[in-house]
PDB file of C-alpha atoms in Angstrom:
ATOM      1  CA  MET A   1       0.072  -0.558   0.206  1.00  0.00           C
ATOM      2  CA  THR A   2       0.664   3.337  -1.227  1.00  0.00           C
ATOM      3  CA  ALA A   3       0.810   6.582   0.998  1.00  0.00           C
ATOM      4  CA  ARG A   4       0.678  10.515   1.141  1.00  0.00           C
ATOM      5  CA  PHE A   5       2.707  12.304   3.502  1.00  0.00           C
ATOM      6  CA  ILE A   6       2.647  16.623   3.867  1.00  0.00           C
ATOM      7  CA  VAL A   7       6.989  17.049   4.884  1.00  0.00           C
ATOM      8  CA  ARG A   8       7.330  20.501   6.419  1.00  0.00           C
ATOM      9  CA  LEU A   9      10.899  21.252   5.672  1.00  0.00           C
ATOM     10  CA  LEU A  10      10.309  24.461   8.840  1.00  0.00           C
ATOM     11  CA  THR A  11      12.879  26.139  11.013  1.00  0.00           C
ATOM     12  CA  ALA A  12      13.810  26.063  14.818  1.00  0.00           C
ATOM     13  CA  ASP A  13      10.700  27.946  16.091  1.00  0.00           C
ATOM     14  CA  GLY A  14       8.477  26.018  13.674  1.00  0.00           C
ATOM     15  CA  ASP A  15       8.291  28.243  10.644  1.00  0.00           C
ATOM     16  CA  LEU A  16       7.129  27.043   6.855  1.00  0.00           C
ATOM     17  CA  LEU A  17      10.118  27.364   5.113  1.00  0.00           C
ATOM     18  CA  GLY A  18       8.461  25.187   2.082  1.00  0.00           C
ATOM     19  CA  TRP A  19       6.919  21.762   1.375  1.00  0.00           C
ATOM     20  CA  THR A  20       6.338  18.684  -0.791  1.00  0.00           C
ATOM     21  CA  GLU A  21       4.178  16.184  -0.990  1.00  0.00           C
ATOM     22  CA  VAL A  22       5.571  12.538  -0.403  1.00  0.00           C
ATOM     23  CA  GLN A  23       4.521   9.165  -2.224  1.00  0.00           C
ATOM     24  CA  ALA A  24       5.637   6.232   0.714  1.00  0.00           C
ATOM     25  CA  GLU A  25       5.294   2.559   0.314  1.00  0.00           C
ATOM     26  CA  ALA A  26       4.765   0.428   2.978  1.00  0.00           C
ATOM     27  CA  LYS A  27       6.749  -2.746   3.035  1.00  0.00           C
ATOM     28  CA  PRO A  28       5.377  -4.731   5.350  1.00  0.00           C
ATOM     29  CA  GLN A  29       7.460  -7.741   7.300  1.00  0.00           C
ATOM     30  CA  GLY A  30       5.449  -9.624   9.930  1.00  0.00           C
ATOM     31  CA  ARG A  31       4.898  -9.422  12.851  1.00  0.00           C
ATOM     32  CA  PRO A  32       6.016  -8.995  16.256  1.00  0.00           C
ATOM     33  CA  ARG A  33       8.892  -5.948  13.320  1.00  0.00           C
ATOM     34  CA  SER A  34       7.317  -2.680  11.909  1.00  0.00           C
ATOM     35  CA  THR A  35       5.982  -2.156   8.603  1.00  0.00           C
ATOM     36  CA  PRO A  36       8.436   1.449   7.299  1.00  0.00           C
ATOM     37  CA  PHE A  37       6.828   3.311   4.907  1.00  0.00           C
ATOM     38  CA  LYS A  38       9.208   4.278   2.608  1.00  0.00           C
ATOM     39  CA  ALA A  39       9.540   7.096  -0.542  1.00  0.00           C
ATOM     40  CA  SER A  40      10.807   5.667  -3.328  1.00  0.00           C
ATOM     41  CA  THR A  41      12.848   8.763  -4.985  1.00  0.00           C
ATOM     42  CA  PRO A  42      13.990  11.947  -2.825  1.00  0.00           C
ATOM     43  CA  SER A  43      11.989  15.249  -2.327  1.00  0.00           C
ATOM     44  CA  VAL A  44      12.312  18.273  -3.055  1.00  0.00           C
ATOM     45  CA  PHE A  45      11.172  20.740  -1.682  1.00  0.00           C
ATOM     46  CA  LEU A  46      10.527  25.151  -3.439  1.00  0.00           C
ATOM     47  CA  VAL A  47      11.445  27.432  -0.823  1.00  0.00           C
ATOM     48  CA  GLU A  48       9.113  30.382   0.575  1.00  0.00           C
ATOM     49  CA  ARG A  49      11.666  32.022   1.391  1.00  0.00           C
ATOM     50  CA  ASP A  50      14.393  32.816   3.589  1.00  0.00           C
ATOM     51  CA  GLY A  51      15.859  31.133   6.396  1.00  0.00           C
ATOM     52  CA  VAL A  52      18.245  27.523   8.205  1.00  0.00           C
ATOM     53  CA  ALA A  53      15.794  24.871   7.780  1.00  0.00           C
ATOM     54  CA  THR A  54      16.816  22.772  10.276  1.00  0.00           C
ATOM     55  CA  GLN A  55      13.021  20.452  10.962  1.00  0.00           C
ATOM     56  CA  LEU A  56      11.037  18.853   8.622  1.00  0.00           C
ATOM     57  CA  SER A  57       7.460  17.564  10.281  1.00  0.00           C
ATOM     58  CA  ILE A  58       5.969  14.649   8.532  1.00  0.00           C
ATOM     59  CA  HIS A  59       1.865  14.135   8.447  1.00  0.00           C
ATOM     60  CA  TRP A  60      -0.188  11.800   8.025  1.00  0.00           C
ATOM     61  CA  ALA A  61      -2.885  13.016   5.629  1.00  0.00           C
ATOM     62  CA  ASP A  62      -5.438  11.067   5.585  1.00  0.00           C
ATOM     63  CA  LEU A  63      -5.058   9.763   9.949  1.00  0.00           C
ATOM     64  CA  ASP A  64      -3.959  13.547  10.145  1.00  0.00           C
ATOM     65  CA  VAL A  65      -0.733  11.933  12.796  1.00  0.00           C
ATOM     66  CA  ALA A  66       1.422  14.135  11.657  1.00  0.00           C
ATOM     67  CA  ARG A  67       5.680  13.406  14.241  1.00  0.00           C
ATOM     68  CA  LEU A  68       9.066  16.060  13.625  1.00  0.00           C
ATOM     69  CA  THR A  69      12.354  14.631  12.625  1.00  0.00           C
ATOM     70  CA  PRO A  70      15.169  16.929  13.275  1.00  0.00           C
ATOM     71  CA  LEU A  71      17.723  17.563   9.966  1.00  0.00           C
ATOM     72  CA  MET A  72      21.492  15.894   9.976  1.00  0.00           C
ATOM     73  CA  GLU A  73      22.552  18.966  10.009  1.00  0.00           C
ATOM     74  CA  PRO A  74      21.014  22.524   9.331  1.00  0.00           C
ATOM     75  CA  SER A  75      21.221  24.716   6.174  1.00  0.00           C
ATOM     76  CA  SER A  76      20.461  28.062   5.359  1.00  0.00           C
ATOM     77  CA  VAL A  77      18.074  28.346   2.829  1.00  0.00           C
ATOM     78  CA  LEU A  78      17.089  31.071   0.487  1.00  0.00           C
ATOM     79  CA  ALA A  79      13.674  31.994  -1.808  1.00  0.00           C
ATOM     80  CA  GLY A  80      12.569  29.863  -4.947  1.00  0.00           C
ATOM     81  CA  GLN A  81      16.066  27.400  -4.279  1.00  0.00           C
ATOM     82  CA  VAL A  82      14.759  24.201  -5.302  1.00  0.00           C
ATOM     83  CA  VAL A  83      16.111  21.956  -2.749  1.00  0.00           C
ATOM     84  CA  GLN A  84      16.979  18.726  -2.432  1.00  0.00           C
ATOM     85  CA  PHE A  85      15.991  15.357   0.538  1.00  0.00           C
ATOM     86  CA  HIS A  86      16.909  11.862  -0.339  1.00  0.00           C
ATOM     87  CA  TRP A  87      15.376   9.440   2.648  1.00  0.00           C
ATOM     88  CA  ILE A  88      18.203   7.555   4.413  1.00  0.00           C
ATOM     89  CA  GLU A  89      15.537   6.461   7.301  1.00  0.00           C
ATOM     90  CA  PRO A  90      11.932   5.366   6.661  1.00  0.00           C
ATOM     91  CA  VAL A  91       8.391   8.294   6.320  1.00  0.00           C
ATOM     92  CA  TRP A  92       6.906   6.613   8.861  1.00  0.00           C
ATOM     93  CA  MET A  93       7.208   3.435  10.848  1.00  0.00           C
ATOM     94  CA  VAL A  94       4.437   1.500  12.119  1.00  0.00           C
ATOM     95  CA  GLU A  95       4.858  -0.356  15.646  1.00  0.00           C
ATOM     96  CA  GLY A  96       4.542  -4.355  15.049  1.00  0.00           C
ATOM     97  CA  SER A  97       2.550  -6.035  16.868  1.00  0.00           C
ATOM     98  CA  LYS A  98       2.410  -9.094  19.135  1.00  0.00           C
ATOM     99  CA  VAL A  99       2.288 -12.233  17.647  1.00  0.00           C
ATOM    100  CA  GLU A 100       0.654 -14.272  19.025  1.00  0.00           C
ATOM    101  CA  VAL A 101      -2.935 -11.583  18.754  1.00  0.00           C
ATOM    102  CA  PRO A 102      -4.979 -14.863  17.944  1.00  0.00           C
ATOM    103  CA  LEU A 103      -6.229 -14.290  13.997  1.00  0.00           C
ATOM    104  CA  PRO A 104      -9.294 -16.599  13.171  1.00  0.00           C
ATOM    105  CA  PRO A 105     -10.233 -17.342   9.644  1.00  0.00           C
ATOM    106  CA  VAL A 106     -13.855 -13.764   7.951  1.00  0.00           C
ATOM    107  CA  THR A 107     -16.137 -15.813   6.990  1.00  0.00           C
ATOM    108  CA  VAL A 108     -16.442 -14.190   3.144  1.00  0.00           C
ATOM    109  CA  ARG A 109     -20.528 -14.563   2.474  1.00  0.00           C
ATOM    110  CA  ALA A 110     -20.440 -12.883  -1.387  1.00  0.00           C
ATOM    111  CA  PRO A 111     -17.632 -13.873  -4.170  1.00  0.00           C
ATOM    112  CA  VAL A 112     -14.081 -12.870  -4.008  1.00  0.00           C
ATOM    113  CA  THR A 113     -11.970 -11.823  -6.610  1.00  0.00           C
ATOM    114  CA  ILE A 114      -8.565 -12.236  -6.412  1.00  0.00           C
ATOM    115  CA  ALA A 115      -5.882 -10.707  -8.740  1.00  0.00           C
ATOM    116  CA  PRO A 116      -2.098 -11.554  -8.009  1.00  0.00           C
ATOM    117  CA  PRO A 117       0.769  -9.185  -9.383  1.00  0.00           C
ATOM    118  CA  THR A 118       2.109 -11.195 -12.455  1.00  0.00           C
ATOM    119  CA  GLY A 119       5.846 -13.267 -11.048  1.00  0.00           C
ATOM    120  CA  GLY A 120       8.698 -13.333 -12.076  1.00  0.00           C
ATOM    121  CA  LEU A 121      11.939 -15.800 -12.507  1.00  0.00           C
ATOM    122  CA  THR A 122      15.113 -14.830 -13.768  1.00  0.00           C
ATOM    123  CA  ALA A 123      17.403 -17.939 -14.804  1.00  0.00           C
ATOM    124  CA  LEU A 124      20.963 -18.129 -12.899  1.00  0.00           C
ATOM    125  CA  ALA A 125      23.373 -16.125 -13.916  1.00  0.00           C
TER     126      ALA A 125
ATOM    127  CA  MET B   1      11.603 -30.233 -16.377  1.00  0.00           C
ATOM    128  CA  SER B   2      10.070 -29.352 -19.031  1.00  0.00           C
ATOM    129  CA  LEU B   3       7.204 -26.456 -18.197  1.00  0.00           C
ATOM    130  CA  ALA B   4       6.303 -26.916 -22.279  1.00  0.00           C
ATOM    131  CA  SER B   5       3.783 -28.443 -23.170  1.00  0.00           C
ATOM    132  CA  THR B   6       2.951 -29.826 -19.169  1.00  0.00           C
ATOM    133  CA  ALA B   7      -0.370 -29.897 -17.772  1.00  0.00           C
ATOM    134  CA  TYR B   8      -0.603 -27.707 -14.154  1.00  0.00           C
ATOM    135  CA  ARG B   9      -2.791 -27.701 -11.321  1.00  0.00           C
ATOM    136  CA  ILE B  10      -3.174 -25.127  -8.402  1.00  0.00           C
ATOM    137  CA  THR B  11      -3.655 -25.779  -5.147  1.00  0.00           C
ATOM    138  CA  LEU B  12      -5.060 -23.931  -2.069  1.00  0.00           C
ATOM    139  CA  HIS B  13      -3.467 -23.902   1.033  1.00  0.00           C
ATOM    140  CA  THR B  14      -4.322 -22.917   4.445  1.00  0.00           C
ATOM    141  CA  SER B  15      -2.273 -19.977   6.727  1.00  0.00           C
ATOM    142  CA  ALA B  16      -0.821 -22.692   8.421  1.00  0.00           C
ATOM    143  CA  SER B  17       1.259 -24.100   5.419  1.00  0.00           C
ATOM    144  CA  ASN B  18       5.428 -23.862   4.321  1.00  0.00           C
ATOM    145  CA  ALA B  19       4.100 -22.783   0.481  1.00  0.00           C
ATOM    146  CA  ALA B  20       5.646 -19.202   0.506  1.00  0.00           C
ATOM    147  CA  THR B  21       9.025 -20.849   1.295  1.00  0.00           C
ATOM    148  CA  ALA B  22      10.964 -20.312  -1.495  1.00  0.00           C
ATOM    149  CA  THR B  23      13.168 -23.848  -1.156  1.00  0.00           C
ATOM    150  CA  LEU B  24      10.756 -26.471  -2.036  1.00  0.00           C
ATOM    151  CA  GLY B  25      10.412 -28.406  -4.812  1.00  0.00           C
ATOM    152  CA  THR B  26       8.174 -30.756  -4.835  1.00  0.00           C
ATOM    153  CA  ILE B  27       3.986 -30.184  -4.487  1.00  0.00           C
ATOM    154  CA  ALA B  28       4.445 -32.938  -1.944  1.00  0.00           C
ATOM    155  CA  SER B  29       6.153 -31.105   0.038  1.00  0.00           C
ATOM    156  CA  VAL B  30       3.774 -27.965   0.022  1.00  0.00           C
ATOM    157  CA  THR B  31       1.821 -28.086   3.915  1.00  0.00           C
ATOM    158  CA  ASN B  32      -1.725 -28.673   5.356  1.00  0.00           C
ATOM    159  CA  GLU B  33      -4.272 -28.065   1.582  1.00  0.00           C
ATOM    160  CA  VAL B  34      -6.907 -26.675   2.456  1.00  0.00           C
ATOM    161  CA  ALA B  35      -8.870 -29.721   3.502  1.00  0.00           C
ATOM    162  CA  GLU B  36     -11.319 -31.605   0.895  1.00  0.00           C
ATOM    163  CA  GLY B  37     -14.706 -30.692   0.778  1.00  0.00           C
ATOM    164  CA  ASN B  38     -18.009 -28.316   0.406  1.00  0.00           C
ATOM    165  CA  GLY B  39     -16.379 -27.545  -2.917  1.00  0.00           C
ATOM    166  CA  TYR B  40     -12.955 -28.007  -2.987  1.00  0.00           C
ATOM    167  CA  SER B  41     -11.609 -31.302  -4.200  1.00  0.00           C
ATOM    168  CA  SER B  42      -8.139 -32.418  -3.240  1.00  0.00           C
ATOM    169  CA  SER B  43      -5.336 -31.631  -5.163  1.00  0.00           C
ATOM    170  CA  GLY B  44      -6.571 -28.368  -6.330  1.00  0.00           C
ATOM    171  CA  LYS B  45      -8.059 -27.914  -9.897  1.00  0.00           C
ATOM    172  CA  ALA B  46      -5.982 -28.530 -13.425  1.00  0.00           C
ATOM    173  CA  LEU B  47      -5.827 -25.402 -15.060  1.00  0.00           C
ATOM    174  CA  ALA B  48      -6.909 -24.795 -18.431  1.00  0.00           C
ATOM    175  CA  SER B  49      -5.290 -22.998 -22.034  1.00  0.00           C
ATOM    176  CA  GLU B  50      -2.122 -22.868 -20.102  1.00  0.00           C
ATOM    177  CA  VAL B  51      -0.465 -21.145 -23.174  1.00  0.00           C
ATOM    178  CA  TRP B  52       3.661 -20.246 -23.108  1.00  0.00           C
ATOM    179  CA  THR B  53       4.484 -16.653 -25.245  1.00  0.00           C
ATOM    180  CA  VAL B  54       6.892 -14.751 -26.248  1.00  0.00           C
ATOM    181  CA  GLY B  55       7.649 -12.030 -23.410  1.00  0.00           C
ATOM    182  CA  ALA B  56       8.386  -7.753 -23.720  1.00  0.00           C
ATOM    183  CA  SER B  57      11.733  -8.302 -24.497  1.00  0.00           C
ATOM    184  CA  ALA B  58      14.082 -11.188 -26.266  1.00  0.00           C
ATOM    185  CA  GLY B  59      14.249 -14.059 -24.462  1.00  0.00           C
ATOM    186  CA  GLN B  60      11.490 -12.934 -21.827  1.00  0.00           C
ATOM    187  CA  TYR B  61       8.463 -15.494 -21.919  1.00  0.00           C
ATOM    188  CA  LYS B  62       5.299 -15.392 -19.937  1.00  0.00           C
ATOM    189  CA  PHE B  63       2.911 -18.142 -18.878  1.00  0.00           C
ATOM    190  CA  ASP B  64      -0.882 -17.853 -18.653  1.00  0.00           C
ATOM    191  CA  ALA B  65      -3.875 -18.827 -17.914  1.00  0.00           C
ATOM    192  CA  ASP B  66      -6.891 -19.098 -17.472  1.00  0.00           C
ATOM    193  CA  ASP B  67      -8.686 -17.837 -13.952  1.00  0.00           C
ATOM    194  CA  VAL B  68      -9.885 -20.690 -11.485  1.00  0.00           C
ATOM    195  CA  VAL B  69     -13.253 -20.793  -9.892  1.00  0.00           C
ATOM    196  CA  TRP B  70     -14.091 -23.072  -7.005  1.00  0.00           C
ATOM    197  CA  THR B  71     -17.749 -22.393  -5.727  1.00  0.00           C
ATOM    198  CA  GLY B  72     -17.869 -23.555  -1.824  1.00  0.00           C
ATOM    199  CA  THR B  73     -20.934 -25.774  -2.267  1.00  0.00           C
ATOM    200  CA  GLY B  74     -22.814 -27.037   0.634  1.00  0.00           C
ATOM    201  CA  GLY B  75     -20.166 -25.842   3.305  1.00  0.00           C
ATOM    202  CA  SER B  76     -18.000 -23.597   3.663  1.00  0.00           C
ATOM    203  CA  ILE B  77     -13.805 -24.051   2.049  1.00  0.00           C
ATOM    204  CA  ALA B  78     -12.152 -22.864   5.308  1.00  0.00           C
ATOM    205  CA  ASN B  79      -9.007 -21.504   6.034  1.00  0.00           C
ATOM    206  CA  ILE B  80      -8.246 -20.147   2.699  1.00  0.00           C
ATOM    207  CA  LYS B  81      -3.867 -17.918   2.722  1.00  0.00           C
ATOM    208  CA  PHE B  82      -1.980 -19.718  -0.311  1.00  0.00           C
ATOM    209  CA  ALA B  83      -2.243 -21.300  -4.350  1.00  0.00           C
ATOM    210  CA  VAL B  84       0.729 -22.768  -5.475  1.00  0.00           C
ATOM    211  CA  ILE B  85       0.408 -24.011  -8.958  1.00  0.00           C
ATOM    212  CA  TRP B  86       3.154 -26.925 -10.083  1.00  0.00           C
ATOM    213  CA  ILE B  87       3.443 -29.165 -12.588  1.00  0.00           C
ATOM    214  CA  SER B  88       0.659 -31.969 -12.687  1.00  0.00           C
ATOM    215  CA  GLY B  89       3.384 -34.635 -13.312  1.00  0.00           C
ATOM    216  CA  ALA B  90       2.980 -38.868 -12.797  1.00  0.00           C
ATOM    217  CA  SER B  91       5.016 -39.738  -9.870  1.00  0.00           C
ATOM    218  CA  ALA B  92       5.252 -37.817  -6.678  1.00  0.00           C
ATOM    219  CA  GLY B  93       9.175 -36.395  -7.763  1.00  0.00           C
ATOM    220  CA  ALA B  94       8.105 -35.260 -11.047  1.00  0.00           C
ATOM    221  CA  ARG B  95       5.026 -32.691  -9.720  1.00  0.00           C
ATOM    222  CA  HIS B  96       7.225 -29.611  -9.246  1.00  0.00           C
ATOM    223  CA  LEU B  97       7.189 -27.053  -7.622  1.00  0.00           C
ATOM    224  CA  LEU B  98       6.685 -23.785 -10.871  1.00  0.00           C
ATOM    225  CA  CYS B  99       5.539 -20.075  -7.929  1.00  0.00           C
ATOM    226  CA  ASN B 100       3.076 -19.512  -5.055  1.00  0.00           C
ATOM    227  CA  SER B 101       1.168 -16.582  -4.277  1.00  0.00           C
ATOM    228  CA  GLN B 102      -0.388 -15.035  -0.873  1.00  0.00           C
ATOM    229  CA  LEU B 103      -4.020 -14.257  -1.272  1.00  0.00           C
ATOM    230  CA  THR B 104      -4.984 -12.498   1.111  1.00  0.00           C
ATOM    231  CA  SER B 105      -2.470 -11.318   4.156  1.00  0.00           C
ATOM    232  CA  SER B 106      -5.367 -12.970   6.354  1.00  0.00           C
ATOM    233  CA  GLN B 107      -6.845 -15.987   6.093  1.00  0.00           C
ATOM    234  CA  PHE B 108     -10.580 -16.441   4.820  1.00  0.00           C
ATOM    235  CA  THR B 109     -13.269 -18.696   4.743  1.00  0.00           C
ATOM    236  CA  LEU B 110     -15.147 -19.191   1.507  1.00  0.00           C
ATOM    237  CA  SER B 111     -18.522 -19.857   2.577  1.00  0.00           C
ATOM    238  CA  SER B 112     -21.576 -22.342   0.257  1.00  0.00           C
ATOM    239  CA  GLY B 113     -23.483 -20.294  -2.492  1.00  0.00           C
ATOM    240  CA  ASN B 114     -20.234 -18.091  -3.016  1.00  0.00           C
ATOM    241  CA  THR B 115     -17.012 -18.612  -5.789  1.00  0.00           C
ATOM    242  CA  LEU B 116     -13.466 -17.597  -5.197  1.00  0.00           C
ATOM    243  CA  THR B 117     -11.718 -16.485  -8.383  1.00  0.00           C
ATOM    244  CA  ILE B 118      -7.613 -16.499  -8.725  1.00  0.00           C
ATOM    245  CA  GLN B 119      -8.010 -13.903 -11.696  1.00  0.00           C
ATOM    246  CA  MET B 120      -4.489 -14.654 -13.449  1.00  0.00           C
ATOM    247  CA  SER B 121      -3.218 -11.442 -14.496  1.00  0.00           C
ATOM    248  CA  SER B 122      -2.724  -9.262 -18.224  1.00  0.00           C
ATOM    249  CA  SER B 123       0.774  -9.999 -18.037  1.00  0.00           C
ATOM    250  CA  GLY B 124       1.022 -12.876 -17.240  1.00  0.00           C
ATOM    251  CA  LEU B 125       0.723 -15.388 -13.972  1.00  0.00           C
ATOM    252  CA  LEU B 126       4.710 -14.843 -14.696  1.00  0.00           C
ATOM    253  CA  THR B 127       7.853 -14.320 -16.871  1.00  0.00           C
ATOM    254  CA  LEU B 128      10.480 -15.687 -17.419  1.00  0.00           C
ATOM    255  CA  ALA B 129      13.996 -14.729 -18.431  1.00  0.00           C
TER     256      ALA B 129
END
């Protein structure tokens, strides 16, 4: 699944310098491990005002939850500048759950169609 | 193992199955097939209209087959999670596995009167490069 995040480039005081929308894909690893949402491409901010970028706010729009994360180092930006941000950590991390949570089968009382994606087999080099 | 001019079968397996294990060789090594009855027969169903065609690029082949449908009849087909496709060989040792798919994140039961359709992708079941 893919989720939409609004990411804001902020000063230390929380003032907005620029923002962008990020589509991040969930990479589930099964219980009890966490599920990271990872961006497949760097994010690009169009800077709207001069300032020192020190942190990002990441807002999961559909759930209306948000988190703050500091940048590795503050950097001065100028209005009109285009800043490319490479995600070295997941955009969002969903905590894993206990293995022993019971999941009895649900009963489906309607026709079900499942369309598996095309698989791939590659010869060994 | 010859993939051409070969009959294939598809079986359903429960959440307890090892169907997702990549190192399995034959269908005999895949555990926990869905219980026979209520519209599901042991050893699943034969694939129909199997065909290997040239894929999108040179050296690539695409495998395709008709969609497969099970109907819950007289009761429920319980605890479905995986589907496994294998070669319908004459002997146990010839029934090699081709591919598997986890159909759902959480197993489900198909109640009587309802259908489960495994809809093969328009891009083929799998590609071989």
